[in-house]
mmCIF file of C-alpha atoms in Angstrom:
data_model
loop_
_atom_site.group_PDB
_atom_site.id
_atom_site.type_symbol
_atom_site.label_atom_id
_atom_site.label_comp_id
_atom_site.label_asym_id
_atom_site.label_seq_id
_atom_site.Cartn_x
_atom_site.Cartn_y
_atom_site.Cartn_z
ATOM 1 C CA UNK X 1 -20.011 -1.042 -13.236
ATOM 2 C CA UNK X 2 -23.266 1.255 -12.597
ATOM 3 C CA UNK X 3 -23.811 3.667 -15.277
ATOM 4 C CA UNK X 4 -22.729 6.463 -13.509
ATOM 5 C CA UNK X 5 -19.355 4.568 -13.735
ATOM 6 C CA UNK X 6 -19.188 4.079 -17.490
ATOM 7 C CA UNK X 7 -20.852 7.769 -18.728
ATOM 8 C CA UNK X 8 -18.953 10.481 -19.499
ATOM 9 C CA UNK X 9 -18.077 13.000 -16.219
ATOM 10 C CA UNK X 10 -19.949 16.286 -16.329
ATOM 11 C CA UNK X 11 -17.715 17.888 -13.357
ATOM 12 C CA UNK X 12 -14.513 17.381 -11.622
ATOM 13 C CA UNK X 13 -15.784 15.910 -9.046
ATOM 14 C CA UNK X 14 -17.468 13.150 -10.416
ATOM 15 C CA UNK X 15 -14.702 12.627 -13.026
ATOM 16 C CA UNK X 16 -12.382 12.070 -9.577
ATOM 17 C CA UNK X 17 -15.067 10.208 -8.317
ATOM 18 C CA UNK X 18 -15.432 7.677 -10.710
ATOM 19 C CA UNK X 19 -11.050 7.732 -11.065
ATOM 20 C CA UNK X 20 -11.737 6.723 -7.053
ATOM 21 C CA UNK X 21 -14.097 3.667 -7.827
ATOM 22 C CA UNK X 22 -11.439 2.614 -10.171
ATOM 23 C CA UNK X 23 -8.860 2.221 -8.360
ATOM 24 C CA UNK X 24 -10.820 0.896 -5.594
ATOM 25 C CA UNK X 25 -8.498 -2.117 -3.874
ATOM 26 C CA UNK X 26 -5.406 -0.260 -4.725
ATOM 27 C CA UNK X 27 -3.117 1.218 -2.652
ATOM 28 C CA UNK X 28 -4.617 3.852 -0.304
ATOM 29 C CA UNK X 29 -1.009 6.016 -1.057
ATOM 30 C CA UNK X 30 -1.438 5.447 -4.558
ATOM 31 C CA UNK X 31 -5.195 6.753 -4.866
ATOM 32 C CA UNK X 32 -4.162 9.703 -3.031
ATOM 33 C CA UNK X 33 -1.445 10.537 -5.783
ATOM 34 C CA UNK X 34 -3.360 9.879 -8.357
ATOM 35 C CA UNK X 35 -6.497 11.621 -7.335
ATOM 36 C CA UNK X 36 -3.615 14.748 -6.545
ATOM 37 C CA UNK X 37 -2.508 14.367 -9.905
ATOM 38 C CA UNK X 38 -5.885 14.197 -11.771
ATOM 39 C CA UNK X 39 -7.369 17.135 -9.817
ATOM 40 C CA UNK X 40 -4.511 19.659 -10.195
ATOM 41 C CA UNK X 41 -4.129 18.792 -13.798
ATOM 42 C CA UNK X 42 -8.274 19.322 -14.497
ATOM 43 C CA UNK X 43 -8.439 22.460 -12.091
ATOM 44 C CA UNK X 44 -5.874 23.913 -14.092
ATOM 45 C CA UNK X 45 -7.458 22.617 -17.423
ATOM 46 C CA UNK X 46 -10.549 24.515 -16.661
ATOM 47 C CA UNK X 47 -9.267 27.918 -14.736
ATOM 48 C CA UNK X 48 -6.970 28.168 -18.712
ATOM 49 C CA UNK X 49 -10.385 28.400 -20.754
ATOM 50 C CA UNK X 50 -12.584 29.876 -18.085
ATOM 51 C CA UNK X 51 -15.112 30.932 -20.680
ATOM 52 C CA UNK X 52 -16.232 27.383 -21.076
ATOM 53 C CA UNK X 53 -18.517 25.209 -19.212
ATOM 54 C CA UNK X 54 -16.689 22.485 -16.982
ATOM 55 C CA UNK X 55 -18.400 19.557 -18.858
ATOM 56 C CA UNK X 56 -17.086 20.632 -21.834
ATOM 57 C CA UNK X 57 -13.709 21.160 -21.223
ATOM 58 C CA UNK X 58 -13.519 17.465 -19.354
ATOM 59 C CA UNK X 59 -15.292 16.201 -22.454
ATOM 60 C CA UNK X 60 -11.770 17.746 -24.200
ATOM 61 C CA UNK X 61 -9.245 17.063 -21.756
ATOM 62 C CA UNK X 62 -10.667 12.998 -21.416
ATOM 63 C CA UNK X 63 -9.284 12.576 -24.951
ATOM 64 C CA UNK X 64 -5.905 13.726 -24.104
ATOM 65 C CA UNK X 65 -5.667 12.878 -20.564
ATOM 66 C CA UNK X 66 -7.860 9.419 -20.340
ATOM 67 C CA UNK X 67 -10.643 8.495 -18.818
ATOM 68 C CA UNK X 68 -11.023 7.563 -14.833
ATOM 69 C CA UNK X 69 -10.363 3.693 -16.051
ATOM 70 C CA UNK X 70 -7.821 4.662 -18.543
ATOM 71 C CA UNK X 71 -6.063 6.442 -15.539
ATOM 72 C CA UNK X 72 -6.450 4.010 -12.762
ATOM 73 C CA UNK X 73 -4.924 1.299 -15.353
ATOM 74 C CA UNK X 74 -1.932 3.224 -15.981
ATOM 75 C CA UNK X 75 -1.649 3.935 -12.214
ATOM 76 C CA UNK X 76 -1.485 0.584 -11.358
ATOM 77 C CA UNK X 77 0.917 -0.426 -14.132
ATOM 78 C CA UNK X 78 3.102 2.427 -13.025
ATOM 79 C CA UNK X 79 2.684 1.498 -9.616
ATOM 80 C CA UNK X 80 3.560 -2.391 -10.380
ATOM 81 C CA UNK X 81 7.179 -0.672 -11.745
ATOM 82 C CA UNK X 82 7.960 1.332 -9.071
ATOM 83 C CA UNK X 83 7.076 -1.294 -6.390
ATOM 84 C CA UNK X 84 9.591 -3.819 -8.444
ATOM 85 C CA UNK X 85 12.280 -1.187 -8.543
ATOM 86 C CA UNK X 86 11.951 -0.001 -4.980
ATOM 87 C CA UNK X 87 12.114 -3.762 -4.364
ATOM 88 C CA UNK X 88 15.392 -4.618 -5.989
ATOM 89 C CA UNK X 89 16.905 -1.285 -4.109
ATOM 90 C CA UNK X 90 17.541 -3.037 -0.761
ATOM 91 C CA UNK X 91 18.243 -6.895 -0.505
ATOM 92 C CA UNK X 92 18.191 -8.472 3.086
ATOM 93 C CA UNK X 93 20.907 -11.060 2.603
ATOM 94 C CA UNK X 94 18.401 -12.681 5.460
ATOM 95 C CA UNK X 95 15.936 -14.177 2.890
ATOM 96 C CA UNK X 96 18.533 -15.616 0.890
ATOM 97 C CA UNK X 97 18.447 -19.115 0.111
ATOM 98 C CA UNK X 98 22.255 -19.475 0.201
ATOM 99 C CA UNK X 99 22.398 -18.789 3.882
ATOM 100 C CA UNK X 100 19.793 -21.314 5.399
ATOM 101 C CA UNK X 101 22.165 -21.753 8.847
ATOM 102 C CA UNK X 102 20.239 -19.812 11.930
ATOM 103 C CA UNK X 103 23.236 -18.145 12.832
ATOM 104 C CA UNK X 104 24.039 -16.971 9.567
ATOM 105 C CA UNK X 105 20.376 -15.470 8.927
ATOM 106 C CA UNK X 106 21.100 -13.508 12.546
ATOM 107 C CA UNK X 107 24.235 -12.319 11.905
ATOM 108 C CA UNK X 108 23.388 -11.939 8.428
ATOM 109 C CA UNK X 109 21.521 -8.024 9.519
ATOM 110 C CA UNK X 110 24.811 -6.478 9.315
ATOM 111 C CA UNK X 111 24.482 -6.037 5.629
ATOM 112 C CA UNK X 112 20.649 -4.562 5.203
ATOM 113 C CA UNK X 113 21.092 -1.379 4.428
ATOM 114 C CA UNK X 114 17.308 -0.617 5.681
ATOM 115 C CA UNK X 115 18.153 -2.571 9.482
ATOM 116 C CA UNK X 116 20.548 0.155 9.525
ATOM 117 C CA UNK X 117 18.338 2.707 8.397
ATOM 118 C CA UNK X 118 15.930 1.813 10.362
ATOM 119 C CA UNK X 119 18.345 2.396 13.837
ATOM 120 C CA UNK X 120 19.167 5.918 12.744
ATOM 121 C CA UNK X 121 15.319 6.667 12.285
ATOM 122 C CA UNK X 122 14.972 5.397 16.247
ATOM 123 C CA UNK X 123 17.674 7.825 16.862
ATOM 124 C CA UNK X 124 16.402 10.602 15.008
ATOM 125 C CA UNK X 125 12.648 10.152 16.050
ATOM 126 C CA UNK X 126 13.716 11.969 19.658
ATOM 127 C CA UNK X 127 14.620 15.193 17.341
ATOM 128 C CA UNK X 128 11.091 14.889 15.187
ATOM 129 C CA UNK X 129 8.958 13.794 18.184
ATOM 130 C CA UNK X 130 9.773 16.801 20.028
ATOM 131 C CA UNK X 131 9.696 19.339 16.780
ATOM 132 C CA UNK X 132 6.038 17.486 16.306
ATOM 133 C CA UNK X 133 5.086 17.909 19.134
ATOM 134 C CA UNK X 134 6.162 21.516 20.067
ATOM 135 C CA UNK X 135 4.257 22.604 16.382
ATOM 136 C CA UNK X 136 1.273 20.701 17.034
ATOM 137 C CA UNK X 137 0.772 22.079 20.331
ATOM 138 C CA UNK X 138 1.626 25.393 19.366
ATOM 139 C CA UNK X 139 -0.828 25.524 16.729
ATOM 140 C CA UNK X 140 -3.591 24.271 18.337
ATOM 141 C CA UNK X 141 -3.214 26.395 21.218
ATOM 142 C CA UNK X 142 -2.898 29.422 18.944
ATOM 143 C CA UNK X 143 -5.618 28.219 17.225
ATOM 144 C CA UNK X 144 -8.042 28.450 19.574
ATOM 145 C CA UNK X 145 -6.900 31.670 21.450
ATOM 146 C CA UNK X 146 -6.894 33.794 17.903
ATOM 147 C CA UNK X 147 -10.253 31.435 17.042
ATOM 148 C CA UNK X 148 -12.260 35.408 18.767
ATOM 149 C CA UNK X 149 -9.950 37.266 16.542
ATOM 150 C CA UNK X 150 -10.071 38.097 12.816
ATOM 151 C CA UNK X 151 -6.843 36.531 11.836
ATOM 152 C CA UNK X 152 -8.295 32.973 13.737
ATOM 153 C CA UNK X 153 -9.525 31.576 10.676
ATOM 154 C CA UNK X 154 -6.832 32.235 8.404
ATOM 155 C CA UNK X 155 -4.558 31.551 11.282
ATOM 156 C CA UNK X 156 -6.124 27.838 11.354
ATOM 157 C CA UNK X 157 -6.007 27.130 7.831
ATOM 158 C CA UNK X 158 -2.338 27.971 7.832
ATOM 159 C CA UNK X 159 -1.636 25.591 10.820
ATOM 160 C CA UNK X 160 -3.562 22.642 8.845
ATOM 161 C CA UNK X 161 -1.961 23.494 5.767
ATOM 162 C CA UNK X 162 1.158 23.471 6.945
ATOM 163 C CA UNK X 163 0.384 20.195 9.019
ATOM 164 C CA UNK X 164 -0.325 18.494 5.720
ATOM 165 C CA UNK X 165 3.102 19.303 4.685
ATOM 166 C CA UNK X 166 4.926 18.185 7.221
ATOM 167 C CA UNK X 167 3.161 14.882 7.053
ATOM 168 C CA UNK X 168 4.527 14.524 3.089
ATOM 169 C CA UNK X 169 8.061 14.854 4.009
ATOM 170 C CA UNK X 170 7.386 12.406 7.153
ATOM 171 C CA UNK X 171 5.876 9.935 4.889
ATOM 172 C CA UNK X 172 9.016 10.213 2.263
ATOM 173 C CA UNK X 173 11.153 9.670 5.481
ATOM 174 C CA UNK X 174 8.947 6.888 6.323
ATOM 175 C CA UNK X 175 8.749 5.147 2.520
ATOM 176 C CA UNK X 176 12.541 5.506 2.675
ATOM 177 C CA UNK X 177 13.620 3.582 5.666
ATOM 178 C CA UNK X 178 11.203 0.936 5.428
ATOM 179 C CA UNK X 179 9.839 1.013 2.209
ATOM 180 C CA UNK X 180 5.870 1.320 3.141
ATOM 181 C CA UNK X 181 4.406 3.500 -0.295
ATOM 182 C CA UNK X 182 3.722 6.159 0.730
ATOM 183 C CA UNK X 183 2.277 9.509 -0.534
ATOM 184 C CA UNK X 184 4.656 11.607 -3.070
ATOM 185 C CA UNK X 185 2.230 14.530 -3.374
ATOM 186 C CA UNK X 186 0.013 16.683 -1.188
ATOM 187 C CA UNK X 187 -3.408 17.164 -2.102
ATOM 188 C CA UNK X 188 -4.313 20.538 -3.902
ATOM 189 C CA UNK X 189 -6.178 23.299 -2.685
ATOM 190 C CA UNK X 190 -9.650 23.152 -2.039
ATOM 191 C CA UNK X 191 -11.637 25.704 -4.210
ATOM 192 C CA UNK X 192 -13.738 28.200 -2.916
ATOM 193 C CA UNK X 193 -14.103 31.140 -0.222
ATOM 194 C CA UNK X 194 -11.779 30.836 3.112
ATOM 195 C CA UNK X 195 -14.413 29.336 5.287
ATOM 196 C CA UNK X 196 -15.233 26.644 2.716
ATOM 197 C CA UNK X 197 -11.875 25.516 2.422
ATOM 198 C CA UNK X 198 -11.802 25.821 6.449
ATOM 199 C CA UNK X 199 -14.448 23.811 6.659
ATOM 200 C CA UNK X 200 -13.365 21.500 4.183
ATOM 201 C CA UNK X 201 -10.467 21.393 6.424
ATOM 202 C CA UNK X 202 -12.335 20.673 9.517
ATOM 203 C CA UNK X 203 -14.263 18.138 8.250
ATOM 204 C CA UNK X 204 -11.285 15.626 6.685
ATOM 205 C CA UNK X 205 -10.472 13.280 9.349
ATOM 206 C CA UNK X 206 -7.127 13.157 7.584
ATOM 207 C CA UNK X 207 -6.196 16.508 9.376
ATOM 208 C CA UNK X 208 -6.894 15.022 12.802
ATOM 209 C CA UNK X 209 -5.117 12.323 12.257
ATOM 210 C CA UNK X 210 -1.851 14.056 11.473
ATOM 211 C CA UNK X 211 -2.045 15.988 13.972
ATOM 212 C CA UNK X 212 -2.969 12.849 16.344
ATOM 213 C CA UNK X 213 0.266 11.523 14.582
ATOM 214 C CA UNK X 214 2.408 14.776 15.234
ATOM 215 C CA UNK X 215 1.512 14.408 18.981
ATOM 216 C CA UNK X 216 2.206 10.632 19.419
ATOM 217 C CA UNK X 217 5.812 10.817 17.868
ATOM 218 C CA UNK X 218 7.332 12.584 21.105
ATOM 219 C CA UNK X 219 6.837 9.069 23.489
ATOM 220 C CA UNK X 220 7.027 7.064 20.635
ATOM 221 C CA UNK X 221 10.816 8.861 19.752
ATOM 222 C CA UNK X 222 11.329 8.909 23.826
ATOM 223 C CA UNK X 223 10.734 5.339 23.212
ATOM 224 C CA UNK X 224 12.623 4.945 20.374
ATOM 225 C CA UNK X 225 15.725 6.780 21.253
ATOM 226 C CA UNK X 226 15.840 5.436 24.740
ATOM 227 C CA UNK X 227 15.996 1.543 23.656
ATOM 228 C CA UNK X 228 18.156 2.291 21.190
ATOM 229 C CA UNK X 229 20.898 4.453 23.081
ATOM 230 C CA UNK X 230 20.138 1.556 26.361
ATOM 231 C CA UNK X 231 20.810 -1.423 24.289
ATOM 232 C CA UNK X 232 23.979 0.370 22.353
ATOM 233 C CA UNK X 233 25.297 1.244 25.427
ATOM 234 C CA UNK X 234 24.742 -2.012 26.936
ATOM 235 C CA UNK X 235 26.090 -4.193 24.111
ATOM 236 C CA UNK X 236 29.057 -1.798 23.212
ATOM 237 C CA UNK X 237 30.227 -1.850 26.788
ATOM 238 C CA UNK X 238 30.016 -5.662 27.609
ATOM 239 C CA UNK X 239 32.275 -5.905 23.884
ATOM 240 C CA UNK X 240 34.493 -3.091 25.246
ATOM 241 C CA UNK X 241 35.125 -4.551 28.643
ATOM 242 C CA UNK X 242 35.388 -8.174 26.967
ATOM 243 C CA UNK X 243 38.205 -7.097 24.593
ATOM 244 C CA UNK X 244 40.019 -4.964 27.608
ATOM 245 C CA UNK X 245 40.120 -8.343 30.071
ATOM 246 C CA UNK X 246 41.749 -10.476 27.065
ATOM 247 C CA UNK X 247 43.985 -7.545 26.157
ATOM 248 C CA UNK X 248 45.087 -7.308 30.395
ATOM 249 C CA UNK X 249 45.291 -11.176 30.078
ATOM 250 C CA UNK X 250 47.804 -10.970 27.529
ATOM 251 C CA UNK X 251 49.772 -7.976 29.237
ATOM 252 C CA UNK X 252 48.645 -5.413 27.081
ATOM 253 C CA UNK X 253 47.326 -2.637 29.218
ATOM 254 C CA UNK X 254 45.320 -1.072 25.642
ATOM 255 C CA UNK X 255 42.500 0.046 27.445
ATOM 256 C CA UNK X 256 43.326 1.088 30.894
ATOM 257 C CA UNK X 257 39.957 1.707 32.595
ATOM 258 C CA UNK X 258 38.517 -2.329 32.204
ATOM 259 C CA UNK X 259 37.642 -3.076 35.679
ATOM 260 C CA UNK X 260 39.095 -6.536 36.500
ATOM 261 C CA UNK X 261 36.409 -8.938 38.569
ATOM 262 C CA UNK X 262 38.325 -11.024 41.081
ATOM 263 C CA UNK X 263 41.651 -12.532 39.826
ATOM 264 C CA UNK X 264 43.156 -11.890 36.658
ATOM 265 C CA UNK X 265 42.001 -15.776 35.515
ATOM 266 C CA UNK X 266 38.343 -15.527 36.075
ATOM 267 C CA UNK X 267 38.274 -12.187 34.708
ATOM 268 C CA UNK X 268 39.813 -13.539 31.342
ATOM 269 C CA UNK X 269 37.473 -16.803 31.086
ATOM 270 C CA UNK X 270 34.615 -14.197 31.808
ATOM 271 C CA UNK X 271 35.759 -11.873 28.808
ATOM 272 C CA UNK X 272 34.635 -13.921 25.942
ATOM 273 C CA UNK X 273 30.954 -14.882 27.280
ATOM 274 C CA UNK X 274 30.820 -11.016 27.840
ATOM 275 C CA UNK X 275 32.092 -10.442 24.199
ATOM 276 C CA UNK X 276 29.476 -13.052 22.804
ATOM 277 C CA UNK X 277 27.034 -11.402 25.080
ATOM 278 C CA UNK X 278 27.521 -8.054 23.608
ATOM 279 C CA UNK X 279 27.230 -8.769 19.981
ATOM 280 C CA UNK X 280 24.351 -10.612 20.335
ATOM 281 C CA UNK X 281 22.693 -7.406 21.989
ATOM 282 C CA UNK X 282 24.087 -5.501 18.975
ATOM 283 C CA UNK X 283 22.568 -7.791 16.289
ATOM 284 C CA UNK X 284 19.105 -8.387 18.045
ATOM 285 C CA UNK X 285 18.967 -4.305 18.325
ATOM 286 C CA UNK X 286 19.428 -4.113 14.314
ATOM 287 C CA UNK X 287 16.723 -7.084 14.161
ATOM 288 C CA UNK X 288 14.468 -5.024 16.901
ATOM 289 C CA UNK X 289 15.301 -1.604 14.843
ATOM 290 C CA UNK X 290 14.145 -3.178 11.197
ATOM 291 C CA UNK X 291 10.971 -4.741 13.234
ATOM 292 C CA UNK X 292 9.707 -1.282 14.710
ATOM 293 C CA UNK X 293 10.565 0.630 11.699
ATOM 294 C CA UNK X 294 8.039 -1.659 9.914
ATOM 295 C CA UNK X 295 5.302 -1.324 12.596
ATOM 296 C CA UNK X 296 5.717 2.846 12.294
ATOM 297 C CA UNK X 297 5.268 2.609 8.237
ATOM 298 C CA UNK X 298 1.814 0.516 9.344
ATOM 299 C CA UNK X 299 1.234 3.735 12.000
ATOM 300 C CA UNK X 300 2.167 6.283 9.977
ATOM 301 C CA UNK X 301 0.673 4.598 6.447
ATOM 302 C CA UNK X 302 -2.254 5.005 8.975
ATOM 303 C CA UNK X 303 -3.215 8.153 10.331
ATOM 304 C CA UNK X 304 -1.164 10.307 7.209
ATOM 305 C CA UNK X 305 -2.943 8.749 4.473
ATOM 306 C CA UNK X 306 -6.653 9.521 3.266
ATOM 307 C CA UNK X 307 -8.796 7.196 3.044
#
């Protein structure tokens, strides 16, 4: 380490600085939090005993609180915990080394929880990608027709702010279907006058990108929901009309609207090929679901996390 690394920090900013360089390598979720953490906790530090100098009261608070090192070590130890737990909370019976067979590892989908997860998150993205979508274009648009007015500014920073927001509870959604860390905590405040925490604002390409992310989640849930409803429907029917020929075949009229495809015979030897057909739609969807739910945590992990 430089000096600058080792010597005591004379403001918040270079305490959360150096806390940065420490954790350099880590997870770019993980620096966020902890950087959250360290700066709300020394803000509030200092604004309590306002009648002393800044360096001081860090020189204080380091002996309680730790140093940037003594932080970034216990972040990562945390972090090591969590990821093990989080890891343990969702086993895909997949990677087990009991079930080597192909078709068992296939078939096997049907009891990870996240596969299933992950198919209700293609479903809801429609619902999200058009809420998104609709705020982000919205705000912008209000944005820049108040931008003459005297409410424009604050006007802005609400929009961003509340941006920011909405990308923490996306990226819990996100963490918790396919279990890509995410953050657990927005960043505080920036100090200062309006326009400096505007500008601030205007400046992080972290706000962009959320809102580049808030706009790209209405095709990508178009997407998302139209696979998934397409290949439901198709799978789900080819089983339905499957089980309704051998059901006819045996006499038993169960479900009345199976349409019958020349005689009677051929219709029944077609039934189980469309049966087989149909489950194997099913399982590839839950296979196809757990595969794009991991490719959004990379997106998302992305454009919603600072650098």
């Amino acid at each position: 380490m430089t000096r600058d690394d080792t010597s005591t920090p004379r403001s918040i900013d270079n305490y959360l600085a150096q806390l940065r360089r420490a954790l350099d390598g880590a997870d770019p979720a993980m620096i966020q939090d902890a950087l959250s953490d360290a700066e709300t906790h020394l803000r509030a530090e200092c604004a309590d005993r306002s009648g002393e100098s800044e360096e001081s009261v860090l020189a204080t608070i380091i002996s309680s609180y730790g140093s940037p090192t003594d932080v970034a070590d216990a972040y990562r130890q945390t972090e090591k915990t969590v990821q093990a737990a989080l890891a343990t909370q969702y086993i895909r019976p997949a990677a087990s080394s009991a079930t080597p067979n192909i078709l068992r590892r296939f078939f096997s989908v049907y009891g990870d929880a996240r596969a299933w997860m992950s198919l209700f998150f293609m479903l809801l993205s429609l619902v999200t990608g058009v809420f998104y979508f609709t705020f982000a274009v919205t705000g912008l648009t209000l944005s820049l027709g108040l931008a003459i007015l005297i409410i424009g500014l604050p006007f802005l920073a609400g929009f961003i702010g509340i941006a920011r927001v909405l990308a923490l509870v996306e990226g819990r959604l996100v963490e918790t279907v396919t279990g890509e860390r995410m953050p657990r905590r927005a960043r505080p405040s920036e100090a200062g006058s309006l326009l400096t925490r505007i500008g601030t604002m205007l400046r992080d390409r972290r706000s962009w990108t959320t809102l580049a992310y808030q706009l790209l989640m209405l095709p990508l849930g178009v997407l998302y929901f139209s696979t998934a409803i397409t290949l439901t429907a198709f799978g789900a029917g080819l089983v339905e009309w499957g089980v309704g020929a051998v059901l006819q075949s045996l006499g038993l009229d169960l479900l009345p609207g199976t349409v019958s495809l020349g005689t009677p015979e051929s219709t029944s030897w077609l039934a189980l090929p469309a049966i087989a057909t149909g489950v194997v739609i099913l399982t590839t969807l839950l296979h196809l679901a757990r595969k794009v739910a991991q490719i959004h945590g990379k997106l998302a992990k992305t454009l919603l996390v600072a650098a």
